């Protein structure tokens, strides 16, 4: 099994994201907020995404890798319209995603569908599989007039489920089968882009492999663009053509998936790879020891990795730009 796309001549981008930012206000108790106001302290906010830019081409899988809290789901939710962006632009198949409503918004949503992490919570337990997978068709007024069951049966077969599943409820399936139902629902409208947010993280390793294989097959059969989000280095490498790495909402590196291990060079990328590939229980991560962290003073304009970086120097008080060091390989670090 391989995630590498054999088509070398990929057409224009399906998804283009330009300088996308989103912050959340940090919740405080009423008393603390009142004290802060009296002292003239501005309410704090957490920058979940900071000026993130990337694109995904037709038939391509872009892996989005980052630790918990790095902003992966926030990015997916902003793209899906669940959260408003603070600033930035995004286009899907050349159409603006943000600031559109009504039929334009519906058209965007038809072309961009999502598969969620939790195969148990993401399907309504009161609905049969027939209702679940036909719901997107109803919402978009695309129900086939005749032979609805034949149509739905073909859709199920495409994700490896039998026709008998139509009358059953989610509770009657295993986690892997439920994820197949979620994928089927997401593909009913034949979208141009599929966003998979930790779509295999809740599954056993053997079931994970089956779902990854299914996604790779569907992607190549339908020439789908896919944004595959995960904290798991091995899984992202397996399925992706290219990979972007997020650290605290900042895109720190972008490179071809088959170069991650050898050429991934941002200090955070190396830290993540060390954690994923080489450390055994009891080993310490070299990059983020408390001694390193406390010795540094971060300013708002510093590199996002300044506090944890073993290579940080005076220059790192200035935020580094993401710059291309080789075709297809961009890094945000002064010392790479
Ligand atoms: N609705 C919200 N309100 C306040 N803060 C939020 C909200 N959603 C996300 N955040 C914060 O934004 C940051 C990024 O969260 P996000 O869920 O995007 O991370 P993630 O990379 O998907 O993590 P995980 O791997 O755990 O799913 C976190 O610090 C999180 O606490
Ligand atoms: S710019 Fe400085 S702090 Fe940031 S990753 Fe590079 S060396 Fe580390
Ligand atoms: Mg998440």
Short mmCIF file of C-alpha atoms and ligand atoms in Angstrom, two decimals:
data_model
loop_
_atom_site.label_atom_id
_atom_site.label_comp_id
_atom_site.label_asym_id
_atom_site.label_seq_id
_atom_site.Cartn_x
_atom_site.Cartn_y
_atom_site.Cartn_z
CA UNK A 1 0.00 0.00 0.00
CA UNK A 2 1.30 3.46 -0.80
CA UNK A 3 -0.03 6.98 -0.47
CA UNK A 4 2.16 8.31 -3.30
CA UNK A 5 0.15 9.72 -6.17
CA UNK A 6 1.27 8.28 -9.52
CA UNK A 7 -0.07 11.31 -11.45
CA UNK A 8 2.90 13.65 -11.81
CA UNK A 9 0.89 16.28 -13.66
CA UNK A 10 -1.56 17.36 -10.99
CA UNK A 11 -3.96 20.09 -12.13
CA UNK A 12 -4.57 23.37 -10.30
CA UNK A 13 -5.29 23.50 -6.57
CA UNK A 14 -8.67 22.29 -5.27
CA UNK A 15 -8.09 24.09 -1.95
CA UNK A 16 -6.05 27.27 -1.55
CA UNK A 17 -5.60 28.72 1.94
CA UNK A 18 -3.95 32.09 2.36
CA UNK A 19 -2.77 33.55 5.66
CA UNK A 20 -5.57 32.05 7.77
CA UNK A 21 -5.75 33.11 11.42
CA UNK A 22 -8.14 32.27 14.25
CA UNK A 23 -7.90 33.06 17.96
CA UNK A 24 -10.02 32.20 20.99
CA UNK A 25 -10.46 34.31 24.07
CA UNK A 26 -9.05 32.69 27.19
CA UNK A 27 -11.87 32.06 29.67
CA UNK A 28 -11.46 33.62 33.13
CA UNK A 29 -13.76 33.79 36.12
CA UNK A 30 -15.98 36.91 36.43
CA UNK A 31 -13.89 38.08 39.41
CA UNK A 32 -10.56 37.72 37.56
CA UNK A 33 -12.01 39.45 34.47
CA UNK A 34 -13.23 42.36 36.62
CA UNK A 35 -9.84 42.69 38.37
CA UNK A 36 -8.09 42.63 34.98
CA UNK A 37 -10.40 45.38 33.68
CA UNK A 38 -9.69 47.54 36.74
CA UNK A 39 -5.95 47.09 36.18
CA UNK A 40 -6.35 47.94 32.51
CA UNK A 41 -5.24 44.47 31.39
CA UNK A 42 -6.47 43.55 27.90
CA UNK A 43 -8.30 40.17 27.80
CA UNK A 44 -5.91 37.43 26.68
CA UNK A 45 -6.50 35.40 23.58
CA UNK A 46 -5.09 32.15 22.36
CA UNK A 47 -3.83 32.15 18.78
CA UNK A 48 -5.06 28.75 17.53
CA UNK A 49 -4.05 29.49 13.91
CA UNK A 50 -1.50 32.07 12.85
CA UNK A 51 -1.32 33.12 9.18
CA UNK A 52 -1.43 29.58 7.82
CA UNK A 53 -1.07 29.20 4.02
CA UNK A 54 -1.07 26.02 1.91
CA UNK A 55 -2.83 24.35 -1.02
CA UNK A 56 -4.11 20.89 -1.96
CA UNK A 57 -4.23 19.71 -5.59
CA UNK A 58 -6.78 17.41 -7.23
CA UNK A 59 -5.97 13.78 -6.51
CA UNK A 60 -3.47 14.75 -3.81
CA UNK A 61 -3.41 13.93 -0.11
CA UNK A 62 -1.95 16.64 2.09
CA UNK A 63 -1.11 15.36 5.56
CA UNK A 64 -1.49 17.80 8.46
CA UNK A 65 0.70 16.74 11.36
CA UNK A 66 0.96 18.27 14.83
CA UNK A 67 0.67 17.47 18.51
CA UNK A 68 -2.50 17.86 20.52
CA UNK A 69 -3.57 21.51 20.69
CA UNK A 70 -1.56 22.56 17.62
CA UNK A 71 -4.69 23.82 15.83
CA UNK A 72 -5.45 20.93 13.45
CA UNK A 73 -9.17 20.64 14.21
CA UNK A 74 -9.53 24.41 14.38
CA UNK A 75 -8.23 24.58 10.82
CA UNK A 76 -10.75 21.94 9.69
CA UNK A 77 -13.59 23.70 11.52
CA UNK A 78 -12.76 27.08 10.05
CA UNK A 79 -12.70 25.58 6.55
CA UNK A 80 -16.04 23.83 7.17
CA UNK A 81 -17.61 27.08 8.39
CA UNK A 82 -18.07 25.87 11.99
CA UNK A 83 -15.79 28.71 13.20
CA UNK A 84 -15.36 32.11 11.56
CA UNK A 85 -11.75 33.02 10.69
CA UNK A 86 -10.26 36.19 12.21
CA UNK A 87 -8.55 36.91 8.91
CA UNK A 88 -7.33 35.16 5.78
CA UNK A 89 -8.74 33.78 2.56
CA UNK A 90 -9.59 30.32 1.29
CA UNK A 91 -10.80 29.11 -2.10
CA UNK A 92 -12.32 25.77 -2.98
CA UNK A 93 -12.18 24.95 -6.71
CA UNK A 94 -11.59 28.66 -7.32
CA UNK A 95 -14.62 29.84 -5.24
CA UNK A 96 -14.29 31.91 -2.07
CA UNK A 97 -15.18 29.90 1.07
CA UNK A 98 -15.54 32.69 3.65
CA UNK A 99 -18.15 35.41 3.75
CA UNK A 100 -20.56 33.60 1.44
CA UNK A 101 -24.08 32.53 2.35
CA UNK A 102 -27.20 30.90 0.90
CA UNK A 103 -26.77 28.91 -2.30
CA UNK A 104 -23.08 29.84 -2.61
CA UNK A 105 -22.38 28.43 0.85
CA UNK A 106 -24.35 25.26 0.01
CA UNK A 107 -22.31 24.84 -3.18
CA UNK A 108 -19.07 25.11 -1.19
CA UNK A 109 -20.27 22.56 1.36
CA UNK A 110 -21.26 20.18 -1.42
CA UNK A 111 -17.68 20.18 -2.69
CA UNK A 112 -16.05 19.84 0.74
CA UNK A 113 -17.01 17.03 3.11
CA UNK A 114 -15.56 15.81 6.38
CA UNK A 115 -14.94 12.49 8.13
CA UNK A 116 -14.69 12.78 11.91
CA UNK A 117 -12.54 11.06 14.53
CA UNK A 118 -15.25 9.44 16.59
CA UNK A 119 -17.03 6.68 14.67
CA UNK A 120 -19.38 6.28 17.65
CA UNK A 121 -20.37 9.90 18.25
CA UNK A 122 -20.46 11.15 14.66
CA UNK A 123 -23.45 9.05 13.52
CA UNK A 124 -26.94 9.72 14.90
CA UNK A 125 -27.88 6.52 16.80
CA UNK A 126 -31.59 7.06 16.01
CA UNK A 127 -31.10 7.01 12.25
CA UNK A 128 -30.75 3.94 10.04
CA UNK A 129 -27.83 3.72 7.63
CA UNK A 130 -30.29 4.44 4.80
CA UNK A 131 -31.28 7.72 6.49
CA UNK A 132 -27.68 8.63 7.37
CA UNK A 133 -26.20 8.24 3.91
CA UNK A 134 -29.20 9.71 2.05
CA UNK A 135 -29.34 12.81 4.28
CA UNK A 136 -26.74 14.83 2.26
CA UNK A 137 -28.67 14.04 -0.94
CA UNK A 138 -31.88 15.34 0.64
CA UNK A 139 -30.27 18.51 1.98
CA UNK A 140 -28.88 19.34 -1.46
CA UNK A 141 -32.04 18.25 -3.34
CA UNK A 142 -30.14 15.50 -5.17
CA UNK A 143 -32.18 12.38 -4.31
CA UNK A 144 -32.32 10.12 -7.38
CA UNK A 145 -35.97 9.82 -8.52
CA UNK A 146 -35.95 6.06 -9.06
CA UNK A 147 -34.07 3.11 -7.62
CA UNK A 148 -32.93 4.97 -4.52
CA UNK A 149 -32.01 1.72 -2.79
CA UNK A 150 -29.97 0.56 -5.79
CA UNK A 151 -28.12 3.88 -5.69
CA UNK A 152 -27.49 3.64 -1.94
CA UNK A 153 -26.45 0.00 -2.24
CA UNK A 154 -23.80 0.93 -4.82
CA UNK A 155 -22.53 3.67 -2.51
CA UNK A 156 -22.25 1.18 0.37
CA UNK A 157 -20.49 -1.39 -1.82
CA UNK A 158 -17.95 1.29 -2.72
CA UNK A 159 -16.86 1.47 0.93
CA UNK A 160 -16.99 -2.29 1.47
CA UNK A 161 -20.41 -2.63 3.13
CA UNK A 162 -23.28 -4.91 2.09
CA UNK A 163 -26.80 -3.89 1.07
CA UNK A 164 -28.19 -5.43 4.28
CA UNK A 165 -26.62 -2.53 6.20
CA UNK A 166 -29.25 -0.09 4.89
CA UNK A 167 -31.92 -0.99 7.46
CA UNK A 168 -29.55 -1.23 10.45
CA UNK A 169 -28.60 1.32 13.13
CA UNK A 170 -25.02 2.51 13.93
CA UNK A 171 -24.99 0.54 17.21
CA UNK A 172 -25.14 -2.67 15.17
CA UNK A 173 -21.70 -2.04 13.60
CA UNK A 174 -18.07 -2.20 14.74
CA UNK A 175 -15.92 0.96 14.93
CA UNK A 176 -14.30 0.27 11.54
CA UNK A 177 -17.67 -0.36 9.87
CA UNK A 178 -19.07 2.86 11.37
CA UNK A 179 -16.13 4.76 9.94
CA UNK A 180 -16.97 3.23 6.53
CA UNK A 181 -20.53 4.56 6.95
CA UNK A 182 -19.10 8.02 7.79
CA UNK A 183 -16.88 7.90 4.69
CA UNK A 184 -19.84 6.77 2.57
CA UNK A 185 -21.94 9.70 3.84
CA UNK A 186 -19.08 12.13 3.12
CA UNK A 187 -18.72 10.87 -0.45
CA UNK A 188 -22.44 10.81 -1.37
CA UNK A 189 -22.19 14.26 -2.98
CA UNK A 190 -19.01 13.40 -4.86
CA UNK A 191 -17.01 16.22 -3.23
CA UNK A 192 -13.76 17.60 -4.64
CA UNK A 193 -12.16 17.73 -1.18
CA UNK A 194 -12.38 15.33 1.74
CA UNK A 195 -11.19 16.49 5.16
CA UNK A 196 -10.38 13.57 7.46
CA UNK A 197 -9.79 14.74 11.05
CA UNK A 198 -8.10 11.94 13.03
CA UNK A 199 -10.30 9.55 11.02
CA UNK A 200 -8.40 6.42 12.09
CA UNK A 201 -7.11 7.48 15.53
CA UNK A 202 -9.88 5.75 17.48
CA UNK A 203 -9.45 2.41 15.66
CA UNK A 204 -7.31 -0.67 16.34
CA UNK A 205 -4.11 -0.85 14.30
CA UNK A 206 -5.39 -3.58 11.95
CA UNK A 207 -8.67 -1.74 11.34
CA UNK A 208 -6.70 1.50 10.85
CA UNK A 209 -4.79 -0.16 8.00
CA UNK A 210 -8.04 -1.22 6.30
CA UNK A 211 -9.55 2.26 6.51
CA UNK A 212 -6.33 3.85 5.22
CA UNK A 213 -6.34 1.41 2.30
CA UNK A 214 -9.98 2.31 1.60
CA UNK A 215 -9.22 6.05 1.62
CA UNK A 216 -6.23 5.57 -0.69
CA UNK A 217 -8.36 3.55 -3.15
CA UNK A 218 -11.26 6.03 -3.08
CA UNK A 219 -8.90 8.94 -3.53
CA UNK A 220 -7.29 7.46 -6.63
CA UNK A 221 -10.59 6.20 -8.16
CA UNK A 222 -12.28 9.58 -7.72
CA UNK A 223 -9.24 11.85 -8.11
CA UNK A 224 -10.17 13.29 -4.70
CA UNK A 225 -8.16 15.96 -2.94
CA UNK A 226 -7.74 15.04 0.70
CA UNK A 227 -6.64 16.96 3.81
CA UNK A 228 -5.64 14.17 6.19
CA UNK A 229 -5.26 15.39 9.78
CA UNK A 230 -3.47 13.33 12.42
CA UNK A 231 -0.98 13.47 15.28
CA UNK A 232 0.41 10.09 14.16
CA UNK A 233 3.63 10.41 12.12
CA UNK A 234 3.51 6.86 10.71
CA UNK A 235 -0.11 7.13 9.58
CA UNK A 236 0.39 10.55 7.95
CA UNK A 237 3.52 9.37 6.12
CA UNK A 238 1.70 6.32 4.83
CA UNK A 239 -1.22 8.10 3.22
CA UNK A 240 0.14 11.52 2.24
CA UNK A 241 1.83 12.93 -0.85
CA UNK A 242 2.94 16.07 0.99
CA UNK A 243 2.97 16.96 4.68
CA UNK A 244 2.60 20.23 6.57
CA UNK A 245 3.52 20.53 10.26
CA UNK A 246 1.72 22.81 12.69
CA UNK A 247 3.15 24.00 15.99
CA UNK A 248 0.86 26.13 18.18
CA UNK A 249 -1.08 27.26 15.13
CA UNK A 250 2.00 28.06 13.05
CA UNK A 251 2.95 26.22 9.89
CA UNK A 252 6.63 25.43 10.56
CA UNK A 253 7.49 23.07 7.70
CA UNK A 254 6.06 21.70 4.45
CA UNK A 255 7.68 18.91 2.42
CA UNK A 256 7.03 15.78 0.32
CA UNK A 257 5.93 12.87 2.54
CA UNK A 258 8.72 10.58 1.36
CA UNK A 259 11.30 13.15 2.52
CA UNK A 260 9.95 13.62 6.04
CA UNK A 261 12.32 11.25 7.86
CA UNK A 262 15.47 12.13 5.95
CA UNK A 263 15.01 15.81 5.14
CA UNK A 264 12.53 17.15 7.72
CA UNK A 265 14.73 19.81 9.31
CA UNK A 266 12.73 22.23 11.48
CA UNK A 267 13.77 21.63 15.12
CA UNK A 268 10.12 20.89 15.97
CA UNK A 269 9.89 18.35 13.12
CA UNK A 270 13.01 16.60 14.42
CA UNK A 271 11.57 16.63 17.93
CA UNK A 272 8.32 15.08 16.70
CA UNK A 273 10.16 12.42 14.70
CA UNK A 274 12.39 11.59 17.66
CA UNK A 275 9.33 11.21 19.86
CA UNK A 276 7.53 9.05 17.31
CA UNK A 277 10.31 6.87 16.03
CA UNK A 278 13.22 6.53 18.37
CA UNK A 279 12.24 7.09 21.97
CA UNK A 280 11.47 4.23 24.27
CA UNK A 281 9.60 4.47 27.54
CA UNK A 282 11.69 6.43 30.07
CA UNK A 283 13.77 8.24 27.40
CA UNK A 284 13.72 12.03 27.47
CA UNK A 285 13.01 14.31 24.56
CA UNK A 286 16.18 16.36 24.01
CA UNK A 287 14.54 19.52 22.66
CA UNK A 288 12.07 20.66 25.29
CA UNK A 289 13.75 20.17 28.64
CA UNK A 290 12.56 22.54 31.39
CA UNK A 291 16.09 23.98 31.67
CA UNK A 292 15.99 25.11 28.06
CA UNK A 293 12.53 26.56 28.36
CA UNK A 294 13.07 28.63 31.50
CA UNK A 295 16.33 30.12 30.22
CA UNK A 296 14.57 32.00 27.44
CA UNK A 297 12.42 35.05 27.28
CA UNK A 298 9.82 34.98 24.55
CA UNK A 299 8.35 38.09 23.00
CA UNK A 300 5.16 38.27 20.93
CA UNK A 301 7.19 38.60 17.74
CA UNK A 302 9.56 35.69 18.48
CA UNK A 303 9.66 32.33 16.69
CA UNK A 304 6.72 30.19 17.86
CA UNK A 305 9.15 27.41 18.89
CA UNK A 306 11.51 29.74 20.75
CA UNK A 307 10.61 28.54 24.25
CA UNK A 308 11.30 24.89 23.50
CA UNK A 309 14.00 25.07 20.84
CA UNK A 310 17.54 23.84 21.66
CA UNK A 311 18.97 25.85 18.75
CA UNK A 312 17.38 29.19 19.66
CA UNK A 313 19.63 32.20 19.42
CA UNK A 314 19.26 35.99 19.48
CA UNK A 315 17.91 36.05 15.90
CA UNK A 316 14.98 33.92 17.03
CA UNK A 317 13.42 36.88 18.86
CA UNK A 318 12.25 37.75 15.34
CA UNK A 319 9.64 35.41 13.87
CA UNK A 320 11.17 33.54 10.88
CA UNK A 321 9.35 33.58 7.53
CA UNK A 322 8.36 30.33 5.89
CA UNK A 323 10.85 30.10 3.02
CA UNK A 324 11.54 27.58 0.28
CA UNK A 325 14.86 25.77 0.75
CA UNK A 326 14.26 23.30 -2.11
CA UNK A 327 11.40 22.93 -4.60
CA UNK A 328 8.38 21.79 -2.56
CA UNK A 329 10.20 22.14 0.79
CA UNK A 330 9.45 25.21 2.96
CA UNK A 331 10.74 25.79 6.50
CA UNK A 332 10.22 28.56 9.07
CA UNK A 333 13.56 28.66 10.90
CA UNK A 334 16.46 31.12 10.83
CA UNK A 335 19.07 28.38 11.11
CA UNK A 336 18.00 25.90 8.45
N1 LIG B 1 -14.02 26.50 20.94
C1 LIG B 1 -12.86 26.79 21.52
N2 LIG B 1 -12.78 27.71 22.53
C2 LIG B 1 -11.60 28.02 23.12
N3 LIG B 1 -10.43 27.45 22.76
C3 LIG B 1 -10.43 26.52 21.77
C4 LIG B 1 -11.65 26.15 21.10
N4 LIG B 1 -11.34 25.20 20.14
C5 LIG B 1 -10.01 25.02 20.24
N5 LIG B 1 -9.48 25.79 21.20
C6 LIG B 1 -8.05 25.87 21.57
O1 LIG B 1 -7.30 26.03 20.38
C7 LIG B 1 -6.11 25.26 20.43
C8 LIG B 1 -6.09 24.31 19.24
O2 LIG B 1 -7.10 23.33 19.45
P1 LIG B 1 -7.42 22.21 18.37
O3 LIG B 1 -8.60 21.43 18.84
O4 LIG B 1 -7.53 22.83 17.03
O5 LIG B 1 -6.10 21.32 18.43
P2 LIG B 1 -5.80 19.92 17.74
O6 LIG B 1 -4.46 20.06 17.06
O7 LIG B 1 -6.94 19.48 16.90
O8 LIG B 1 -5.61 18.96 19.00
P3 LIG B 1 -5.99 17.40 19.15
O9 LIG B 1 -4.87 16.63 18.49
O10 LIG B 1 -6.02 17.20 20.62
O11 LIG B 1 -7.31 17.16 18.48
C9 LIG B 1 -6.11 24.55 21.77
O12 LIG B 1 -5.32 25.28 22.67
C10 LIG B 1 -7.56 24.55 22.18
O13 LIG B 1 -7.69 24.56 23.58
S1 LIG B 2 14.03 30.17 14.37
FE1 LIG B 2 15.24 29.80 16.19
S2 LIG B 2 13.78 29.22 17.82
FE2 LIG B 2 12.74 29.04 15.83
S3 LIG B 2 13.00 26.90 15.27
FE3 LIG B 2 14.69 28.03 14.29
S4 LIG B 2 16.38 27.93 15.75
FE4 LIG B 2 14.53 27.34 16.86
MG1 LIG B 3 -8.22 17.82 16.92
#
